Structures are given as structure tokens and as C-alpha cells.
Amino acid sequence: MTDFIEGENRFQSTLFPERLDDYIAEDNAVRVIDVFIDELDLSGLGFRSEPPQYGAPSYDPAVMLKIYVYGYLNRIQSSRRLERECGRNVELMWLTGRLAPDFKTIADFRKDNGEAIRLVCREFVMLCRKLKLFSDAFVAIDGSKFKVVNNRDKNFTKAKLKGRLRQIDQSIERYLGQLESADRHPDEMTQAKHKRLEEKIDKLKEEMARLKKLEVRLHAEPDQQVSFTDADARSMSNSGKGTAVVGYNVQCAVDTEHHLIVEHEVTNKGTDRSQLYEMSQRTKETLGVDELTVVADRGYWRGEEIKACDEAGITTYLPKPQTSGAQAEGRFGKRDFHYVIQDDEYECPAGERAIYRFTRVESGKRIRRYWSSACIGCPIKAQCTPSDYRRISRWEHEAVTDAAEARLEREPEMMQVRRQTVEHPFATLKLWMGTAPLLTRTLPRVRTEISLSVLAYNIRRLISLFGVTALVEAMQAA
């Protein structure tokens, strides 16, 4: 007899419930997965639902999809781990009817049905729309870098290759210097050292020859970047110095009211500059609205993107990055010059007017140029420009970006809305992934993996909002 709670004798006979359903509570999340997938027309989404004419029958796509959704909902993304769970996890036994596919079958299902799985994620968003959860038509858009299995040493950019060749040159020079020193005082020890240094030099020369061949291949790539493990992965810089990762840029549009991921995309472009309009337009189509409000960070600022959004009925809130070289050097920046709309002139800090001079095309954009003849004798010229005249450039559609900048100045709280909306889903997704990188390789398969993660996040979010029982009832009624 002890003072601790004692368990039952494992050799004692017991009467377990006869039905698997008795093990699954009414508020268990697996009931949501079961109802959602059973309501889908999987053949209409592109899943192969017909069994083969010869040989053993295949698994129902609904069963395989349930396994994956359950796995991503419970942070079990690996096909080998899912195989083990199918044989010991009562929830999965209930969900699949005691079926236990092997890991190869599970992995092949994700590989072969990528587009269909992404459509399932979209179907869940459509379900949320039917439940009228997107009434505000207001989303926050952001991107985050997700690491892949490609090691940084197996990724080469033009700058990295140049730096590596320079390091090899320096190492060879250092070893040659050591050889010269060893040759001045030959003895038994220096002979062994001499041989070792020659071997190192030969290896470095072989490495240099390999990198020279790689340099030719690098120049043939459109973005002058090569990854060996995952050919589609790219080196992407983060905000911190030396924090670049080899991976993909995941874009998400998140509803500001319920924090559901409305739309997502995976790209191997390292910046967000060209993502604003595409993500906003796709979100607008998904929500089925005529007007949409979008908030994003300064990384999305690009005149052409803001103009395209404005023409599509999308109201944007995002801060303009300060990239003025003059302001960085302590002189007046462009924002210190006030544009007078009715006169098409700029008023400078000295009170003079910079008038329109000519228009030219720069990078495909029509740029208007302004300056004042009074610059030569200006008393504060040293604070303005080291040149004879301070020239001001204005894009022909800059009124659109001026309006976007003024809009955010009137409602600065929008940036707080962005932070508390879109950063939480990314943090959750990365927490679920843990320290391991994405499991799949190449852009199409990574898109499938991210779609499963987004679907799992949205299911978990909806369970938090409704509760399992109420959500199941709402799904069956929708």
C-alpha cells in the first residue's frame, strides 16, 4: 500500500467499449474534420476517386485527406509519423475506420494531389464565407520566409560565389607562403607538412574549378541564383543582418475581424514589392465583394501596385519607405517640398517654386522633372543640394501614392491593426512546424504543404470561435 494513485493491473481483464465512437467525445475536433471532408465532392476537386480496374483497390481520397488534415491539425506532418499514428491513435482509427496506409502511400497522396488539396483549402474559405464571417471585407496582407531542406552552403548567388572564390584565392596564397617557409628549413617534419599543404592546395584548386563551372551555370539563370537540394528555393534576406534563409516567401491575406486566412500564396521571390495587387485581387475575388480594404507594411510599397489596386476598387493602407539619399545625408528630402496641385509646381523650404521642365521615361515610367532657377543664389542651398540645382522627380501617377500616404496619416491606427492581425497566423504556423524546415521540395509541393497548414489553422480558428458541436451543426446546415 502506498500514498500514490495506483493504476490498474495491465494483466487484468477489462471490458472496453464495443464501438470506436464511444472513445470520441462530442466536442472532439476530429468530428469537424469528418463532417467537412464528407460534405466535399472530391472528384469534382480533382481527386482520383475511381479504383483501378486491376490489382488491389486504392484508398478512398477522403480517407487519405482526413489523415493529412488530422496530422497538420495536430503537428504531425511527416508521412512516417502519420503511418505510426494510424496504427495506435484512437482518433485516427475512428476517422479512417481502422485503415492504416503505409508511409509511401500517404506521401504519394500529397505529392500527386497538390492542386486538389489547395482547392480543399479554398473550399473551407468558401464555407467561412457562407457562414458570413467576412462581412467587413477588410484584410491585412504580409509575407514571411519559410526555411526549406536546402542548406545555405548548397545555395549560390553571384555575390556568394564571388566571395567564395576570393576566399579560395586567399587560402591558396597563404598555403603557398607556408610552403616557401617550409622549403627554407627542410627536415623530416617539414616534408610531412609540405605534402599536407600540397594536398590542401590541390583540393582548393579542384574546388575553384568546380565553382568556375558553376559560375557559367549561374549566369544562365534568370535571377542568377542556384540551389542544389531544392532547385526552386532561393536565398532570401530578413530584416536582421546575416539572417538570410534559403526557402520560400509565403504570402497571406488575413481577415481583421476573425483572423482567418482568406487567401495565401507561395513564391520564391525574396521581396514583397510585386505582391500587393495580386494578393489583394485574389482576396477580393474569394470574398466576392466589389470593394476591399487592405493594410500592409512598407515592404509592399510600389507605385504601380498601389495604382492597380486603386483602379480595382481596393483601398490600401501602407507606409511609404523613406529612401531619400539627401535626407540620409542630413539635407532636405523630397517630403520637405510641397506639391501645389493647381499650379503643377513644388514649393521648396526657401519659399521658391520649382517649375515643370520636361518629361522622360525611366524604367518604363513617365517621370516629370522640376527645378527652380533661384537655386544658384539660395541662402540655404547647402542644406538642399551640392549641385547647381535641386531637381525633383514626379511620377505621372504620383497623385495615387500621395493619396495613399495621406490616407494612412489620417488613420495611423491601421498599422496597429496590421500587427495584431497578420503576424499571429505566421507565428502559429511556424510554431506548429517547430525547428524543422518544410518537408517537401520544389515550389508546387511546398504550395501543397502550406495549403494543408493554412487549412489546419483555419479549422482550429473556427473551432475556437464556434466550438466543435456548434461548428458541426453550422457546417451541416450551410
Coordinates of C-alpha atoms in Angstrom, one line a residue:
M1 CA 0.0 0.0 0.0
T2 CA 1.4 3.4 -1.0
D3 CA 0.3 7.1 -0.7
F4 CA 0.2 7.4 -4.5
I5 CA -2.6 6.9 -7.0
E6 CA -2.3 3.4 -8.4
G7 CA -3.1 2.3 -11.9
E8 CA -4.8 -0.9 -13.0
N9 CA -3.1 -4.2 -13.4
R10 CA -2.2 -4.5 -17.1
F11 CA -2.9 -8.2 -17.0
Q12 CA -6.4 -7.8 -15.5
S13 CA -9.3 -8.5 -18.0
T14 CA -11.4 -5.4 -18.8
L15 CA -14.4 -4.7 -21.0
F16 CA -13.6 -1.9 -23.4
P17 CA -16.4 -0.1 -25.2
E18 CA -17.6 -2.1 -28.2
R19 CA -17.8 1.0 -30.5
L20 CA -15.0 3.2 -31.6
D21 CA -17.4 6.1 -31.4
D22 CA -17.6 5.7 -27.7
Y23 CA -13.9 6.8 -27.4
I24 CA -14.5 10.1 -29.3
A25 CA -16.3 12.9 -27.3
E26 CA -18.9 15.0 -29.0
D27 CA -16.6 18.0 -28.7
N28 CA -13.6 16.3 -30.3
A29 CA -12.1 18.3 -33.2
V30 CA -11.9 15.1 -35.4
R31 CA -15.7 15.4 -35.8
V32 CA -15.2 18.7 -37.6
I33 CA -12.7 17.1 -40.0
D34 CA -15.0 14.2 -40.6
V35 CA -18.1 16.3 -41.4
F36 CA -16.1 18.9 -43.6
I37 CA -14.5 16.3 -45.8
D38 CA -17.6 14.1 -46.1
E39 CA -19.5 17.1 -47.4
L40 CA -17.0 17.7 -50.2
D41 CA -17.3 16.5 -53.8
L42 CA -13.7 15.3 -54.0
S43 CA -13.9 14.0 -57.6
G44 CA -15.1 17.5 -58.6
L45 CA -12.0 19.0 -57.0
G46 CA -9.7 16.8 -59.0
F47 CA -9.0 13.8 -56.6
R48 CA -9.0 10.4 -58.3
S49 CA -12.0 8.6 -56.8
E50 CA -12.3 5.6 -59.2
P51 CA -10.4 2.4 -58.0
P52 CA -8.1 0.8 -60.5
Q53 CA -9.5 -1.9 -62.9
Y54 CA -6.8 -4.4 -62.0
G55 CA -5.0 -5.2 -58.8
A56 CA -5.8 -4.2 -55.2
P57 CA -8.2 -1.3 -54.8
S58 CA -6.8 2.1 -53.8
Y59 CA -7.7 4.0 -50.6
D60 CA -10.6 6.5 -50.8
P61 CA -9.2 10.0 -51.3
A62 CA -11.5 11.1 -48.4
V63 CA -9.7 8.8 -46.0
M64 CA -6.2 10.0 -47.1
L65 CA -7.3 13.6 -46.9
K66 CA -8.7 13.1 -43.4
I67 CA -5.3 11.6 -42.3
Y68 CA -3.4 14.6 -43.6
V69 CA -5.8 17.3 -42.2
Y70 CA -5.7 15.5 -38.8
G71 CA -1.9 15.3 -39.0
Y72 CA -1.4 19.0 -39.8
L73 CA -4.0 20.0 -37.2
N74 CA -2.0 18.1 -34.5
R75 CA 1.5 19.0 -35.7
I76 CA 2.2 15.6 -37.3
Q77 CA 3.3 16.5 -40.8
S78 CA 5.6 13.6 -41.6
S79 CA 4.2 10.6 -43.6
R80 CA 6.2 8.1 -41.5
R81 CA 4.8 9.6 -38.3
L82 CA 1.3 9.5 -39.7
E83 CA 1.8 5.8 -40.6
R84 CA 2.6 5.1 -36.9
E85 CA -0.3 7.2 -35.7
C86 CA -2.8 5.3 -37.9
G87 CA -1.9 2.1 -36.0
R88 CA -2.0 3.4 -32.4
N89 CA -4.1 6.7 -32.4
V90 CA -7.7 6.1 -31.5
E91 CA -8.8 9.4 -33.1
L92 CA -7.3 8.4 -36.4
M93 CA -8.7 4.9 -36.1
W94 CA -12.2 6.5 -35.7
L95 CA -11.5 8.9 -38.6
T96 CA -10.3 6.3 -41.1
G97 CA -12.3 3.2 -40.0
R98 CA -9.2 1.5 -38.7
L99 CA -7.4 1.8 -42.0
A100 CA -3.6 2.2 -41.8
P101 CA -1.9 3.1 -45.1
D102 CA 1.9 2.8 -45.3
F103 CA 4.0 6.0 -45.3
K104 CA 4.7 5.7 -49.1
T105 CA 1.0 5.7 -49.9
I106 CA 0.5 8.7 -47.6
A107 CA 3.4 10.6 -49.1
D108 CA 2.3 9.9 -52.6
F109 CA -1.2 11.2 -52.0
R110 CA 0.2 14.6 -51.0
K111 CA 2.6 14.6 -54.0
D112 CA 0.0 13.5 -56.6
N113 CA -2.9 15.6 -55.5
G114 CA -1.3 19.0 -54.8
E115 CA -3.8 21.2 -56.8
A116 CA -6.8 19.3 -55.4
I117 CA -5.6 19.8 -51.9
R118 CA -5.1 23.5 -52.5
L119 CA -8.8 23.6 -53.7
V120 CA -9.9 21.9 -50.5
C121 CA -8.3 24.8 -48.6
R122 CA -10.2 27.2 -50.8
E123 CA -13.4 25.3 -50.1
F124 CA -13.0 25.8 -46.4
V125 CA -12.7 29.6 -47.0
M126 CA -15.9 29.4 -49.1
L127 CA -17.6 27.6 -46.1
C128 CA -16.5 30.5 -43.9
R129 CA -17.9 32.9 -46.4
K130 CA -21.3 31.0 -46.3
L131 CA -21.2 31.4 -42.5
K132 CA -20.9 35.2 -43.1
L133 CA -17.6 35.6 -41.3
F134 CA -16.1 38.1 -43.8
S135 CA -18.7 40.9 -43.7
D136 CA -16.1 43.7 -43.2
A137 CA -14.1 42.9 -46.4
F138 CA -11.0 44.2 -44.6
V139 CA -7.8 42.2 -44.6
A140 CA -4.1 42.5 -43.6
I141 CA -1.5 41.2 -46.0
D142 CA 2.0 40.2 -45.1
G143 CA 4.7 37.7 -46.2
S144 CA 7.1 35.6 -44.2
K145 CA 10.2 33.5 -45.2
F146 CA 9.9 29.7 -44.6
K147 CA 13.1 27.7 -44.5
V148 CA 13.5 24.5 -46.6
V149 CA 15.8 21.5 -46.5
N150 CA 18.3 23.2 -48.8
N151 CA 21.4 24.0 -46.8
R152 CA 22.8 27.6 -47.2
D153 CA 26.1 26.0 -48.4
K154 CA 24.2 24.3 -51.3
N155 CA 22.8 27.7 -52.5
F156 CA 24.8 30.1 -54.6
T157 CA 24.2 33.7 -55.6
K158 CA 26.5 35.9 -57.7
A159 CA 27.9 37.6 -54.6
K160 CA 28.3 34.4 -52.6
L161 CA 30.2 32.7 -55.4
K162 CA 32.5 35.8 -55.8
G163 CA 33.2 35.8 -52.1
R164 CA 33.9 32.0 -52.1
L165 CA 36.4 32.4 -55.0
R166 CA 38.1 35.2 -53.2
Q167 CA 38.4 33.1 -50.0
I168 CA 40.0 30.2 -52.0
D169 CA 42.5 32.6 -53.6
Q170 CA 43.5 33.9 -50.2
S171 CA 43.8 30.4 -48.8
I172 CA 46.0 29.2 -51.7
E173 CA 48.3 32.3 -51.2
R174 CA 48.5 31.5 -47.5
Y175 CA 49.4 27.9 -48.1
L176 CA 52.0 28.8 -50.8
G177 CA 53.6 31.1 -48.3
Q178 CA 53.8 28.3 -45.7
L179 CA 55.4 26.0 -48.4
E180 CA 58.1 28.6 -49.0
S181 CA 58.8 28.8 -45.3
A182 CA 59.0 25.0 -45.0
D183 CA 61.4 24.8 -48.0
R184 CA 63.9 27.1 -46.3
H185 CA 64.5 24.6 -43.5
P186 CA 63.9 21.1 -44.9
D187 CA 63.8 18.3 -42.4
E188 CA 61.6 15.2 -41.7
M189 CA 58.8 17.2 -40.1
T190 CA 58.7 19.8 -42.9
Q191 CA 58.5 17.1 -45.6
A192 CA 55.3 15.8 -44.0
K193 CA 54.0 19.3 -43.7
H194 CA 55.0 20.0 -47.3
K195 CA 52.9 17.0 -48.5
R196 CA 49.9 18.0 -46.4
L197 CA 49.9 21.6 -47.7
E198 CA 50.2 20.4 -51.3
E199 CA 47.2 18.2 -50.8
K200 CA 45.2 21.2 -49.4
I201 CA 46.2 23.3 -52.4
D202 CA 45.2 20.6 -54.9
K203 CA 41.7 20.3 -53.2
L204 CA 41.3 24.1 -53.3
K205 CA 42.2 24.2 -57.0
E206 CA 39.6 21.4 -57.6
E207 CA 37.0 23.4 -55.7
M208 CA 37.9 26.5 -57.7
A209 CA 37.5 24.6 -61.0
R210 CA 34.0 23.4 -59.8
L211 CA 33.0 26.9 -58.9
K212 CA 34.1 28.3 -62.2
K213 CA 31.8 25.8 -64.0
L214 CA 29.0 26.8 -61.6
E215 CA 29.6 30.4 -62.4
V216 CA 28.7 29.7 -66.1
R217 CA 25.5 28.0 -64.9
L218 CA 24.8 30.8 -62.5
H219 CA 24.9 33.4 -65.3
A220 CA 22.4 31.4 -67.3
E221 CA 19.8 31.6 -64.5
P222 CA 17.2 34.4 -64.8
D223 CA 17.8 35.6 -61.2
Q224 CA 21.5 34.4 -61.1
Q225 CA 20.9 32.0 -58.2
V226 CA 21.3 28.2 -58.0
S227 CA 20.0 25.8 -55.3
F228 CA 21.1 22.2 -55.4
T229 CA 18.8 20.4 -52.9
D230 CA 15.7 22.2 -53.9
A231 CA 16.0 23.8 -57.3
D232 CA 13.1 26.3 -56.7
A233 CA 14.3 27.5 -53.3
R234 CA 16.0 30.9 -53.2
S235 CA 18.2 32.8 -50.7
M236 CA 16.1 35.5 -49.0
S237 CA 17.2 38.2 -46.7
N238 CA 15.3 39.1 -43.5
S239 CA 15.4 42.4 -41.6
G240 CA 18.4 41.4 -39.5
K241 CA 21.9 41.4 -40.9
G242 CA 23.2 37.9 -41.7
T243 CA 19.8 36.3 -41.1
A244 CA 19.2 35.2 -44.8
V245 CA 17.4 31.9 -45.2
V246 CA 17.1 29.6 -48.2
G247 CA 13.4 29.0 -48.7
Y248 CA 10.1 30.4 -49.9
N249 CA 8.2 33.6 -49.4
V250 CA 4.7 32.8 -48.0
Q251 CA 2.0 35.4 -48.6
C252 CA -1.2 35.6 -46.5
A253 CA -4.3 37.8 -46.5
V254 CA -5.9 37.6 -43.1
D255 CA -9.4 38.8 -42.1
T256 CA -9.1 41.5 -39.5
E257 CA -12.3 40.5 -37.6
H258 CA -11.8 36.8 -37.0
H259 CA -8.2 36.4 -38.0
L260 CA -8.9 33.7 -40.6
I261 CA -6.5 33.3 -43.6
V262 CA -8.7 34.2 -46.6
E263 CA -6.0 33.8 -49.3
H264 CA -2.4 32.6 -49.4
E265 CA 0.3 32.1 -52.0
V266 CA 3.9 30.7 -52.0
T267 CA 6.5 32.4 -54.2
N268 CA 10.3 32.2 -54.4
K269 CA 10.6 36.0 -54.9
G270 CA 12.6 37.4 -52.0
T271 CA 10.7 40.7 -51.7
D272 CA 7.1 41.7 -51.3
R273 CA 7.2 44.6 -53.8
S274 CA 5.2 43.0 -56.5
Q275 CA 2.7 41.0 -54.4
L276 CA 0.2 43.7 -53.2
Y277 CA -2.1 43.8 -56.2
E278 CA -2.1 40.1 -56.9
M279 CA -2.9 39.1 -53.3
S280 CA -5.5 41.8 -52.9
Q281 CA -7.3 41.0 -56.2
R282 CA -7.3 37.3 -55.4
T283 CA -8.7 38.1 -51.9
K284 CA -11.4 40.3 -53.5
E285 CA -12.5 37.5 -55.8
T286 CA -12.5 35.0 -53.0
L287 CA -14.7 37.2 -50.8
G288 CA -17.0 38.1 -53.8
V289 CA -17.0 41.8 -52.9
D290 CA -16.8 44.9 -55.1
E291 CA -14.7 46.9 -52.7
L292 CA -11.9 45.7 -50.4
T293 CA -9.8 47.4 -47.7
V294 CA -6.2 46.2 -47.4
V295 CA -3.5 47.1 -44.9
A296 CA 0.2 46.1 -45.4
D297 CA 3.7 47.1 -44.3
R298 CA 6.2 49.3 -46.1
G299 CA 7.7 46.3 -47.9
Y300 CA 4.7 46.3 -50.3
W301 CA 5.1 50.0 -51.3
R302 CA 5.3 50.3 -55.1
G303 CA 3.6 52.9 -57.2
E304 CA 2.4 50.6 -59.9
E305 CA 0.9 48.1 -57.4
I306 CA -1.0 50.9 -55.5
K307 CA -2.3 52.3 -58.7
A308 CA -3.6 48.9 -59.9
C309 CA -5.3 48.4 -56.5
D310 CA -6.9 51.8 -56.7
E311 CA -8.3 51.1 -60.2
A312 CA -9.7 47.7 -59.0
G313 CA -11.6 49.3 -56.1
I314 CA -9.1 48.2 -53.4
T315 CA -8.3 50.8 -50.7
T316 CA -4.8 50.4 -49.5
Y317 CA -3.1 51.5 -46.2
L318 CA 0.6 51.1 -46.1
P319 CA 3.5 53.4 -45.0
K320 CA 5.9 54.9 -47.6
P321 CA 9.5 53.9 -47.1
Q322 CA 12.0 56.7 -46.6
T323 CA 14.7 56.1 -49.2
S324 CA 15.9 59.7 -49.8
G325 CA 19.7 59.8 -50.1
A326 CA 19.6 63.5 -49.4
Q327 CA 17.7 63.1 -46.2
A328 CA 20.1 60.4 -45.1
E329 CA 22.9 62.8 -45.5
G330 CA 21.2 65.5 -43.4
R331 CA 19.8 67.6 -46.3
F332 CA 16.2 68.3 -47.2
G333 CA 14.3 65.3 -48.5
K334 CA 11.5 65.2 -51.1
R335 CA 8.9 65.4 -48.4
D336 CA 10.1 68.9 -47.5
F337 CA 9.0 70.1 -50.9
H338 CA 5.2 70.8 -51.1
Y339 CA 3.5 70.0 -54.3
V340 CA 1.0 72.7 -55.4
I341 CA -1.6 70.7 -57.4
Q342 CA -3.3 73.6 -59.1
D343 CA 0.0 75.1 -60.4
D344 CA 1.8 71.8 -61.0
E345 CA 4.8 73.2 -59.1
Y346 CA 6.8 72.4 -56.0
E347 CA 7.3 74.9 -53.2
C348 CA 10.8 74.5 -51.6
P349 CA 11.7 75.1 -48.0
A350 CA 13.1 78.6 -49.0
G351 CA 9.7 79.5 -50.4
E352 CA 10.7 79.4 -54.1
R353 CA 8.8 77.5 -56.8
A354 CA 10.3 74.6 -58.7
I355 CA 8.5 74.6 -62.0
Y356 CA 8.0 71.8 -64.6
R357 CA 10.8 71.4 -67.1
F358 CA 10.4 68.2 -69.1
T359 CA 9.3 64.5 -69.0
R360 CA 11.4 61.4 -69.6
V361 CA 10.9 57.7 -69.3
E362 CA 12.7 55.8 -66.5
S363 CA 12.3 52.1 -66.1
G364 CA 9.1 52.2 -68.1
K365 CA 7.6 55.0 -66.1
R366 CA 7.0 58.6 -67.3
I367 CA 8.8 60.9 -64.9
R368 CA 8.3 64.7 -64.8
R369 CA 11.2 66.9 -63.7
Y370 CA 11.1 70.1 -61.8
W371 CA 13.6 72.7 -60.5
S372 CA 13.9 76.4 -59.7
S373 CA 16.1 79.0 -61.3
A374 CA 16.6 80.6 -57.9
C375 CA 18.7 77.7 -56.6
I376 CA 22.0 79.4 -57.6
G377 CA 21.6 82.3 -55.1
C378 CA 19.6 80.4 -52.4
P379 CA 20.9 81.2 -48.9
I380 CA 20.1 77.6 -47.6
K381 CA 21.4 75.8 -50.7
A382 CA 24.0 73.9 -48.6
Q383 CA 21.1 72.2 -46.8
C384 CA 19.4 71.3 -50.1
T385 CA 21.9 70.1 -52.7
P386 CA 25.6 70.1 -53.6
S387 CA 24.6 70.5 -57.3
D388 CA 23.8 73.7 -59.1
Y389 CA 20.0 73.0 -58.9
R390 CA 17.8 70.8 -56.8
R391 CA 15.9 68.7 -59.3
I392 CA 12.7 67.0 -58.2
S393 CA 11.2 63.9 -59.9
R394 CA 7.5 63.2 -60.0
W395 CA 5.8 60.1 -61.5
E396 CA 2.9 61.0 -63.7
H397 CA 0.5 58.9 -61.4
E398 CA 2.1 60.1 -58.2
A399 CA -1.3 61.6 -57.1
V400 CA -2.4 58.0 -56.3
T401 CA 0.5 57.3 -54.0
D402 CA 0.2 60.8 -52.4
A403 CA -3.5 59.9 -51.6
A404 CA -2.4 56.5 -50.1
E405 CA 0.2 58.3 -47.9
A406 CA -2.3 60.9 -46.8
R407 CA -4.9 58.2 -46.0
L408 CA -2.5 56.5 -43.6
E409 CA -1.6 59.8 -41.9
R410 CA -5.3 60.3 -41.2
E411 CA -5.7 56.8 -39.8
P412 CA -2.3 55.8 -38.3
E413 CA -4.0 53.2 -36.1
M414 CA -4.3 50.9 -39.2
M415 CA -0.7 49.8 -38.7
Q416 CA -1.6 48.5 -35.2
V417 CA -4.5 46.6 -36.8
R418 CA -2.0 45.1 -39.2
R419 CA 0.4 43.9 -36.5
Q420 CA -2.3 42.3 -34.3
T421 CA -3.9 40.6 -37.3
V422 CA -1.4 39.1 -39.7
E423 CA 1.6 38.4 -37.6
H424 CA -0.2 36.0 -35.3
P425 CA -1.1 33.4 -38.0
F426 CA 2.6 33.3 -39.2
A427 CA 3.8 32.8 -35.7
T428 CA 1.3 30.0 -35.2
L429 CA 2.2 28.2 -38.4
K430 CA 5.9 28.4 -37.6
L431 CA 5.3 27.2 -34.0
W432 CA 3.4 24.1 -35.4
M433 CA 6.3 23.4 -37.8
G434 CA 8.9 23.6 -35.0
T435 CA 12.6 24.0 -35.8
A436 CA 12.3 21.6 -38.8
P437 CA 12.2 23.2 -42.3
L438 CA 9.4 22.5 -44.8
L439 CA 9.3 18.7 -45.5
T440 CA 8.7 18.9 -49.3
R441 CA 10.8 20.2 -52.2
T442 CA 10.1 22.3 -55.3
L443 CA 7.5 25.1 -55.5
P444 CA 4.4 23.1 -56.4
R445 CA 4.8 20.7 -53.5
V446 CA 5.7 23.4 -51.0
R447 CA 2.4 25.1 -52.0
T448 CA 0.6 21.9 -51.2
E449 CA 2.2 21.7 -47.8
I450 CA 1.5 25.4 -46.9
S451 CA -2.1 24.9 -48.0
L452 CA -2.5 22.0 -45.6
S453 CA -1.0 24.2 -42.8
V454 CA -3.4 27.0 -43.7
L455 CA -6.4 24.7 -43.7
A456 CA -5.4 23.3 -40.3
Y457 CA -5.0 26.8 -38.9
N458 CA -8.4 27.9 -40.2
I459 CA -10.1 24.8 -38.8
R460 CA -8.5 25.4 -35.4
R461 CA -9.5 29.1 -35.6
L462 CA -13.1 28.2 -36.4
I463 CA -13.3 25.7 -33.6
S464 CA -12.1 28.5 -31.2
L465 CA -14.9 30.8 -32.5
F466 CA -17.8 28.3 -32.6
G467 CA -16.9 25.3 -30.5
V468 CA -17.0 21.8 -32.1
T469 CA -20.7 21.0 -31.7
A470 CA -22.0 24.3 -32.9
L471 CA -19.5 24.3 -35.8
V472 CA -20.5 20.8 -36.9
E473 CA -24.2 21.9 -36.9
A474 CA -23.3 25.1 -38.8
M475 CA -21.4 23.1 -41.4
Q476 CA -24.2 20.6 -42.0
A477 CA -26.7 23.5 -42.3
A478 CA -24.5 25.5 -44.8

